[in-house]
Coordinates of C-alpha atoms and ligand atoms in Angstrom, one line a residue:
M1 CA -23.5 16.1 88.0
A2 CA -26.8 14.6 87.1
V3 CA -29.5 16.2 89.3
D4 CA -30.8 20.0 88.4
V5 CA -33.0 21.7 90.4
L6 CA -36.1 24.0 90.1
L7 CA -36.4 25.6 93.0
G8 CA -38.8 29.1 93.6
L9 CA -36.9 32.2 94.7
Q10 CA -40.2 33.8 96.1
W11 CA -42.9 33.0 99.1
G12 CA -44.3 30.0 96.1
D13 CA -47.0 29.5 93.7
E14 CA -44.1 31.1 91.7
G15 CA -45.0 28.6 89.0
K16 CA -42.8 26.0 89.9
G17 CA -45.5 23.2 88.1
K18 CA -45.5 24.9 85.4
I19 CA -42.0 25.0 84.9
V20 CA -40.9 21.5 85.8
D21 CA -44.1 20.1 83.2
V22 CA -42.5 22.0 80.3
L23 CA -38.3 20.8 81.2
A24 CA -39.1 17.8 82.2
P25 CA -39.1 15.7 78.3
Q26 CA -35.2 17.2 78.8
Y27 CA -34.2 14.2 81.7
D28 CA -35.2 10.8 82.5
I29 CA -36.1 11.8 86.5
I30 CA -38.7 13.9 88.5
A31 CA -37.5 13.4 92.0
R32 CA -40.3 16.2 94.8
F33 CA -37.5 16.5 97.9
Q34 CA -39.7 18.3 100.5
G35 CA -43.2 19.8 101.4
G36 CA -45.8 17.7 101.3
P37 CA -49.9 18.5 99.8
N38 CA -49.7 22.3 101.2
A39 CA -47.9 22.5 97.7
G40 CA -50.4 24.0 94.9
H41 CA -48.4 23.6 91.2
T42 CA -50.3 24.2 88.8
L43 CA -50.7 22.5 85.4
I44 CA -52.3 23.8 82.1
F45 CA -52.1 22.0 78.8
D46 CA -54.2 21.1 75.7
G47 CA -57.0 23.1 76.9
K48 CA -57.2 20.8 80.7
K49 CA -55.8 22.3 83.7
F50 CA -54.2 19.9 86.0
V51 CA -53.4 20.6 90.3
L52 CA -51.2 18.8 92.0
H53 CA -50.2 18.5 95.6
T54 CA -47.7 15.6 96.5
V55 CA -46.7 13.5 92.3
P56 CA -44.3 15.2 90.5
S57 CA -44.9 17.4 88.0
G58 CA -43.3 15.6 85.3
I59 CA -46.3 12.5 85.1
F60 CA -48.2 13.6 82.1
R61 CA -45.2 13.0 80.2
P62 CA -45.3 9.3 79.2
G63 CA -42.2 7.1 79.7
L64 CA -40.8 9.5 83.0
K65 CA -40.3 8.2 86.2
N66 CA -41.7 10.6 89.0
I67 CA -40.4 10.1 92.8
I68 CA -41.5 11.4 96.0
G69 CA -38.8 11.4 98.4
N70 CA -37.6 10.7 100.9
G71 CA -38.2 14.4 102.2
V72 CA -41.7 14.7 101.3
V73 CA -44.7 14.0 103.6
I74 CA -47.4 12.4 102.4
D75 CA -50.6 12.5 102.4
P76 CA -52.8 8.9 101.7
I77 CA -55.9 10.6 101.1
T78 CA -54.7 13.9 99.5
L79 CA -52.5 11.3 97.1
S80 CA -55.4 9.7 96.7
K81 CA -57.3 11.8 95.5
E82 CA -54.9 12.8 93.1
L83 CA -54.6 9.5 91.6
D84 CA -58.0 9.2 91.2
Q85 CA -57.4 12.6 89.2
L86 CA -54.6 11.4 87.3
D87 CA -57.4 7.8 86.2
A88 CA -59.9 10.1 85.4
A89 CA -57.1 11.7 82.7
G90 CA -56.3 8.5 81.5
V91 CA -52.4 8.7 82.6
D92 CA -50.8 5.9 82.9
Y93 CA -48.9 6.0 85.7
A94 CA -47.9 2.5 86.3
G95 CA -44.4 1.4 87.1
R96 CA -43.9 5.4 86.6
L97 CA -44.7 7.1 90.7
F98 CA -42.3 5.3 93.1
V99 CA -42.7 6.5 96.8
A100 CA -38.9 6.5 99.2
R101 CA -40.1 4.4 102.3
K102 CA -37.9 6.9 103.9
A103 CA -40.4 9.4 103.7
H104 CA -42.8 10.1 106.6
L105 CA -46.8 10.1 106.6
I106 CA -49.7 12.9 107.6
L107 CA -51.5 11.6 109.9
P108 CA -54.8 12.6 110.7
S109 CA -54.4 13.6 114.2
H110 CA -51.2 15.5 112.5
R111 CA -53.7 17.4 110.5
L112 CA -56.1 17.9 114.0
L113 CA -52.9 19.2 115.7
D114 CA -52.0 21.9 112.8
A115 CA -55.6 23.0 113.3
A116 CA -56.1 23.3 116.8
R117 CA -52.6 25.0 117.5
E118 CA -52.8 27.7 115.0
N119 CA -57.0 27.8 115.8
A120 CA -55.2 29.0 119.4
K121 CA -52.7 31.5 117.7
G122 CA -55.3 33.7 116.9
D123 CA -54.1 36.3 115.4
R124 CA -50.4 35.9 115.9
K125 CA -51.7 32.3 113.3
I126 CA -48.5 31.1 110.6
G127 CA -51.7 31.0 108.1
S128 CA -50.7 27.6 108.1
T129 CA -52.8 25.3 104.6
L130 CA -53.5 22.9 107.5
K131 CA -52.2 19.7 106.2
G132 CA -50.7 18.4 108.9
I133 CA -47.4 19.5 107.7
G134 CA -45.7 21.3 111.0
P135 CA -46.9 18.7 113.5
T136 CA -45.5 15.7 110.6
Y137 CA -41.8 17.4 110.6
M138 CA -41.8 17.7 114.3
D139 CA -42.5 13.8 115.4
K140 CA -39.5 13.3 111.8
T141 CA -37.5 15.8 114.0
G142 CA -38.9 14.9 118.1
R143 CA -37.9 10.9 115.9
N144 CA -41.8 9.5 116.3
G145 CA -42.7 10.0 113.8
L146 CA -44.5 6.9 110.9
R147 CA -43.2 6.2 108.2
V148 CA -44.1 4.7 104.5
G149 CA -41.5 1.7 105.2
N150 CA -43.7 1.4 108.1
I151 CA -46.1 0.2 106.6
E152 CA -45.4 -3.1 105.8
A153 CA -44.7 -3.5 108.6
P154 CA -47.0 -6.1 111.1
D155 CA -47.1 -3.5 114.3
F156 CA -48.1 -0.4 111.7
R157 CA -51.8 -0.7 113.3
D158 CA -50.4 -0.9 116.9
R159 CA -48.2 1.8 115.9
Y160 CA -50.2 4.4 114.4
E161 CA -52.3 4.1 117.1
E162 CA -49.6 5.0 119.9
L163 CA -49.0 8.5 118.3
K164 CA -52.6 9.2 118.2
E165 CA -52.3 8.6 121.3
K166 CA -49.9 11.7 122.0
H167 CA -51.4 13.1 119.8
K168 CA -54.9 13.5 121.4
Q169 CA -53.4 14.2 124.4
L170 CA -51.1 16.8 123.2
V171 CA -54.5 18.1 121.8
G172 CA -56.1 18.5 124.8
L173 CA -54.2 21.2 124.9
Y174 CA -55.0 23.9 123.5
P175 CA -59.2 24.6 122.6
F176 CA -61.4 22.7 121.7
V177 CA -61.5 22.4 116.8
E178 CA -64.2 20.1 115.2
F179 CA -62.8 17.4 113.7
E180 CA -64.3 14.3 112.3
L181 CA -61.3 12.1 113.5
A182 CA -63.2 8.7 113.4
K183 CA -64.3 9.6 109.9
E184 CA -60.7 10.5 108.6
E185 CA -59.3 7.2 110.1
E186 CA -61.3 5.3 107.9
A187 CA -60.9 7.2 105.0
W188 CA -57.2 7.2 106.1
F189 CA -56.6 3.5 106.2
K190 CA -58.2 3.2 102.8
A191 CA -55.8 5.1 101.4
V192 CA -52.8 3.5 102.5
E193 CA -54.0 0.1 100.5
R194 CA -53.7 3.1 97.4
L195 CA -51.0 4.1 98.6
Q196 CA -50.1 0.2 98.1
T197 CA -50.3 0.4 94.9
L198 CA -47.7 3.0 94.6
E199 CA -44.0 0.9 93.9
F200 CA -42.3 1.8 97.5
V201 CA -37.7 1.8 96.7
D202 CA -34.9 2.8 99.1
G203 CA -35.6 5.7 97.6
E204 CA -31.8 6.9 98.0
Y205 CA -30.1 3.7 97.1
W206 CA -32.8 4.3 93.4
I207 CA -31.9 7.3 92.8
N208 CA -28.3 7.2 92.8
D209 CA -28.1 4.3 91.0
A210 CA -30.2 6.4 88.2
I211 CA -27.4 8.3 88.4
K212 CA -24.7 6.0 88.4
R213 CA -26.5 5.0 85.0
G214 CA -26.9 8.6 83.7
D215 CA -29.9 9.0 84.2
K216 CA -30.8 13.1 84.2
I217 CA -32.5 14.5 87.3
L218 CA -34.7 17.1 87.9
A219 CA -35.8 18.3 91.4
E220 CA -38.9 20.2 92.1
G221 CA -39.5 22.2 94.9
A222 CA -41.6 22.6 96.6
Q223 CA -43.0 26.2 98.9
G224 CA -40.7 28.7 98.6
S225 CA -37.0 29.9 99.6
M226 CA -38.6 32.6 102.0
L227 CA -40.9 30.2 103.9
D228 CA -37.6 27.4 104.5
I229 CA -37.5 27.0 107.7
D230 CA -33.7 28.2 108.6
F231 CA -33.9 31.2 106.4
G232 CA -37.1 32.1 105.8
T233 CA -39.5 35.2 107.6
Y234 CA -39.4 32.7 110.8
P235 CA -41.4 32.0 112.4
F236 CA -43.7 32.5 109.1
V237 CA -43.0 29.5 107.3
T238 CA -43.1 26.0 106.4
S239 CA -41.4 23.3 108.6
S240 CA -39.0 21.9 105.6
N241 CA -35.7 23.2 103.8
T242 CA -36.8 24.6 101.0
I243 CA -34.0 25.6 99.4
T244 CA -30.9 23.1 97.2
A245 CA -29.9 21.8 100.1
G246 CA -33.0 20.4 101.1
V247 CA -31.6 18.4 97.7
C248 CA -28.8 16.9 99.2
T249 CA -31.0 15.3 101.9
G250 CA -34.7 14.7 100.8
L251 CA -34.2 12.4 98.3
G252 CA -30.1 10.9 99.5
I253 CA -27.2 12.6 97.1
A254 CA -24.1 14.4 98.0
P255 CA -24.1 17.8 96.8
Q256 CA -21.0 17.3 94.0
Q257 CA -24.4 16.2 92.2
I258 CA -25.8 19.1 92.0
G259 CA -25.9 20.5 87.7
E260 CA -28.0 24.5 86.9
V261 CA -30.0 25.2 89.6
I262 CA -32.6 27.2 88.2
G263 CA -35.5 30.0 90.3
I264 CA -38.2 30.9 89.2
T265 CA -39.5 33.6 90.8
K266 CA -42.5 36.5 89.3
A267 CA -42.5 39.6 87.7
Y268 CA -43.4 41.7 90.4
C269 CA -44.3 39.2 94.1
T270 CA -46.7 37.7 96.0
R271 CA -47.1 35.8 99.4
V272 CA -50.8 34.0 101.5
G273 CA -51.1 33.2 104.6
G274 CA -49.2 35.6 108.1
G275 CA -46.3 36.8 108.2
P276 CA -44.0 40.1 107.2
F277 CA -43.5 41.1 103.2
P278 CA -41.8 44.4 102.9
T279 CA -43.4 44.9 99.4
E280 CA -46.8 44.5 100.1
L281 CA -49.9 46.3 98.5
T282 CA -52.3 46.7 100.7
G283 CA -54.4 49.0 98.6
E284 CA -56.4 49.2 94.3
T285 CA -52.5 47.8 92.9
G286 CA -52.7 44.7 94.8
E287 CA -55.8 44.3 94.3
F288 CA -55.0 44.8 90.3
L289 CA -52.0 42.2 90.6
R290 CA -54.5 39.8 92.5
A291 CA -56.9 40.6 90.0
E292 CA -55.1 40.3 86.5
G293 CA -53.2 36.8 88.2
G294 CA -55.3 35.1 89.2
E295 CA -53.8 35.5 92.7
F296 CA -56.0 32.6 94.6
G297 CA -53.9 29.9 95.6
A298 CA -53.9 26.7 94.9
T299 CA -54.2 24.1 98.1
T300 CA -56.7 26.5 99.9
G301 CA -57.7 28.9 97.5
R302 CA -57.3 31.8 100.1
P303 CA -56.7 35.8 97.5
R304 CA -52.3 35.7 97.7
R305 CA -51.0 38.7 98.7
C306 CA -49.2 41.0 95.5
G307 CA -46.8 43.1 96.2
W308 CA -43.9 44.3 94.0
I309 CA -40.9 42.5 92.7
D310 CA -38.5 43.0 96.0
L311 CA -34.7 42.1 95.1
V312 CA -32.9 42.3 97.8
Q313 CA -34.9 39.5 98.8
L314 CA -34.4 37.5 95.3
R315 CA -30.1 38.4 96.2
Y316 CA -30.3 36.7 99.4
T317 CA -32.0 33.6 98.0
I318 CA -30.3 33.1 94.6
M319 CA -27.5 33.8 97.0
L320 CA -28.5 30.4 100.0
S321 CA -29.2 28.3 96.9
G322 CA -26.9 28.5 94.2
V323 CA -28.9 29.7 91.3
T324 CA -27.5 29.2 88.2
Q325 CA -30.0 30.6 86.1
L326 CA -33.0 32.0 86.6
V327 CA -37.0 31.8 84.9
V328 CA -39.3 34.6 85.3
T329 CA -43.1 33.9 85.4
K330 CA -46.5 35.7 85.4
V331 CA -44.7 39.4 83.3
D332 CA -48.2 39.7 81.5
V333 CA -49.9 40.0 84.8
L334 CA -47.7 43.4 84.4
N335 CA -49.3 44.4 80.8
K336 CA -51.1 47.3 82.2
F337 CA -48.7 49.0 84.2
E338 CA -47.1 52.6 82.9
T339 CA -44.2 52.3 85.6
L340 CA -43.1 48.9 87.2
K341 CA -41.4 49.9 90.9
V342 CA -39.1 46.8 92.3
A343 CA -37.1 47.3 95.7
D344 CA -33.3 47.3 95.5
A345 CA -32.7 48.7 99.0
Y346 CA -34.0 48.6 101.9
K347 CA -33.7 51.3 104.9
V348 CA -33.2 49.4 108.2
D349 CA -33.1 52.0 111.3
G350 CA -32.9 55.2 108.8
S351 CA -29.9 53.9 106.7
L352 CA -29.7 52.5 103.5
S353 CA -29.3 48.6 103.4
H354 CA -29.2 45.7 100.7
E355 CA -29.2 43.1 103.0
L356 CA -31.9 41.0 104.6
P357 CA -32.7 42.4 108.6
F358 CA -32.5 39.7 110.6
D359 CA -36.1 39.9 112.3
L360 CA -39.0 41.1 109.3
V361 CA -41.1 41.4 112.2
H362 CA -40.2 43.1 114.4
E363 CA -37.1 45.4 113.0
N364 CA -37.7 48.5 111.5
Y365 CA -37.8 48.4 108.3
E366 CA -39.0 50.4 104.2
A367 CA -38.1 48.9 101.1
V368 CA -36.8 51.3 99.0
Y369 CA -38.1 51.5 95.4
T370 CA -36.6 52.2 91.9
D371 CA -38.9 53.0 89.0
V372 CA -39.2 51.3 85.5
P373 CA -41.3 51.9 83.1
G374 CA -43.8 49.3 82.1
W375 CA -44.7 48.2 78.8
N376 CA -48.8 48.8 78.7
S377 CA -49.4 46.8 76.3
N378 CA -50.6 42.9 75.4
L379 CA -47.9 40.1 75.5
T380 CA -49.7 37.3 76.4
S381 CA -49.1 34.0 74.9
V382 CA -45.9 35.9 73.5
K383 CA -43.4 32.6 72.5
E384 CA -40.6 34.3 70.7
E385 CA -38.4 37.2 73.1
A386 CA -38.3 39.4 69.1
N387 CA -41.6 39.9 70.2
L388 CA -41.6 41.0 73.4
P389 CA -42.6 44.4 74.0
K390 CA -38.8 46.3 73.7
A391 CA -39.7 47.8 78.5
C392 CA -40.2 44.5 78.0
I393 CA -37.3 43.3 77.1
D394 CA -35.2 46.1 79.1
Y395 CA -36.5 45.3 82.6
V396 CA -35.6 41.7 82.3
Q397 CA -31.7 42.8 81.8
F398 CA -32.8 44.8 84.8
L399 CA -33.3 41.9 86.6
E400 CA -30.1 40.3 85.4
E401 CA -28.1 42.3 86.1
K402 CA -29.2 43.7 89.9
L403 CA -29.7 39.7 90.6
G404 CA -26.7 38.4 88.6
T405 CA -27.9 36.1 87.0
R406 CA -29.0 34.6 83.9
V407 CA -32.2 34.7 82.6
S408 CA -33.1 31.9 80.6
M409 CA -36.3 31.6 80.0
V410 CA -39.9 34.5 80.7
S411 CA -43.3 33.2 81.2
T412 CA -45.5 34.7 79.5
G413 CA -49.3 33.1 80.4
P414 CA -50.1 30.1 82.1
D415 CA -50.1 27.7 79.5
R416 CA -47.6 24.7 79.0
E417 CA -46.6 26.5 74.9
E418 CA -46.8 30.0 76.8
L419 CA -43.1 30.8 77.3
V420 CA -40.6 32.6 75.9
V421 CA -36.8 30.4 76.1
R422 CA -32.9 33.0 75.7
Ligands
LIG1 P1 -45.9 26.7 92.1 O1 -47.3 26.3 93.8 O2 -45.4 27.8 92.1 O3 -46.4 26.1 91.1 O4 -47.2 28.0 91.1 P2 -49.1 27.4 91.5 O5 -49.5 26.4 90.6 O6 -49.6 27.8 93.2 O7 -49.4 29.2 90.8 C1 -48.8 29.5 89.5 C2 -50.2 30.1 89.0 O8 -50.0 30.6 87.9 C3 -51.1 29.4 88.4 O9 -52.9 29.5 88.6 C4 -50.6 29.1 86.9 O10 -51.6 28.4 86.3 C5 -50.4 30.5 86.7 N1 -49.4 30.5 85.7 C6 -47.2 30.4 85.8 N2 -47.2 31.2 85.0 C7 -48.2 31.4 84.9 C8 -47.2 32.9 83.2 O11 -46.4 32.8 83.4 N3 -48.4 33.8 83.1 C9 -49.8 34.3 83.9 N4 -50.8 34.9 83.7 N5 -50.8 32.9 85.1 C10 -48.9 31.7 84.8
LIG2 P1 -45.9 25.7 96.5 O1 -45.4 24.3 96.5 C1 -47.4 29.4 98.8 C2 -47.5 28.6 103.1 C3 -49.1 28.4 103.6 C4 -48.1 29.3 104.9 C5 -47.1 28.3 105.8 C6 -46.9 27.2 106.7 O2 -47.2 25.1 96.1 O3 -45.6 27.1 96.0 P2 -47.4 25.3 106.1 O4 -49.1 24.5 105.5 O5 -46.6 24.3 105.4 O6 -47.6 25.3 107.1 O7 -47.6 26.8 106.3 O8 -46.6 29.1 104.0 N1 -47.3 27.6 101.9 C7 -47.7 27.8 101.0 N2 -47.4 29.7 100.1 N3 -47.8 28.0 98.3 C8 -47.1 27.1 99.0 O9 -46.7 25.7 98.4 C9 -47.2 26.6 100.6 N4 -46.9 26.0 101.1 C10 -47.0 26.8 102.5 O10 -49.2 29.4 103.7 O11 -48.4 30.3 105.8
LIG3 MG1 -48.7 27.1 94.6

């Protein structure tokens, strides 16, 4: 079982980037398997901060290989900016950053379509990051897409033009949105040349050869399980499978290769964009959490919606992904509470339920809370379990019991070093 998985159990931004960076030295390869530049993974170490969108979060660890798998959708423009960031930081990624030929390309006209469609939805907006994710996956499943491997073919430009023309017709169905297609296109083709400086591989052979060699692989999830296309709060979701199942199709590996599944949850909960959020705090407490947690999107800068941790939701996503261990992040953000609330059940049509209803958008339900004591003291930067306040250890043990899964790490601050390993 060569492939461990690390993924978010909520609506994204659980701190995946930080934890992958921490765990990376235990692995030979870090692999992104789905999503695209809608992701924003923050890494902080040595007083520096980096935000990665497409590049796997193992890139700062010397010697480690990183692969952008076939399940990822790539915007060469964003990727090129990320490479600039790495160059500026003196990170040598030559020979360490691989791209699967079967990964699909996000065209500028995919972003245009994303913008036009969202704009037309009015107040039913998904709150997409507008990175072209939905339209690109739509072309993938609709069998129209362009893939990284096509760049090397002589008819690439023709196929690009053909797809762009299709998109222009589709855009005509929606009200006008401002988008400088010609300018974006120029930047895109330049960025495609940059992309070609990376090593393209047949990802499925590449990764299975690595498994045969005995390499240890960590699959890095993007988004969160509640944004999964099948099991998330549809239609307020992203367009990929964000759960463990996505690792097999997104990298080309068999299920029996999957080992540990590390699920990440914040000690509370956030969501960015539209859609249901049963434990959302819309008043002062929510604003307090946003300020304490610096809850603003790493990709779009939008304020994140904040609320209490939701155990009904977490049990659901732990079940879907076969999570074997939990990481609880951002416990320090709860430093100033006397009492915390935890949703442990829902009332659906007046009856108590421990399952998520089919349609969180329209059904009649509410979260039912249990009070647990807070620690009301500063545990930021604590690195030893013995130095955590008793109420915090109790909170972690309460989560373990309620979720039936052990908590292997507790994150006490954004820096690489701010972590309790249990
Ligand atoms: P990702 O998308 O799951 O990688 O998460 P993001 O990077 O989008 O958002 C997580 C945010 O929380 C980032 O700003 C991190 O630097 C920060 N962060 C991660 N872990 C902790 C923690 O334990 N405490 C605090 N205060 N911030 C954290
Ligand atoms: P990371 O990897 C949080 C949300 C968007 C929107 C919905 C659909 O950083 O955790 P899309 O652009 O995919 O069409 O948007 O999904 N979303 C995320 N929210 N973290 C992310 O990634 C997200 N990626 C997409 O806000 O509601
Ligand atoms: Mg993020």
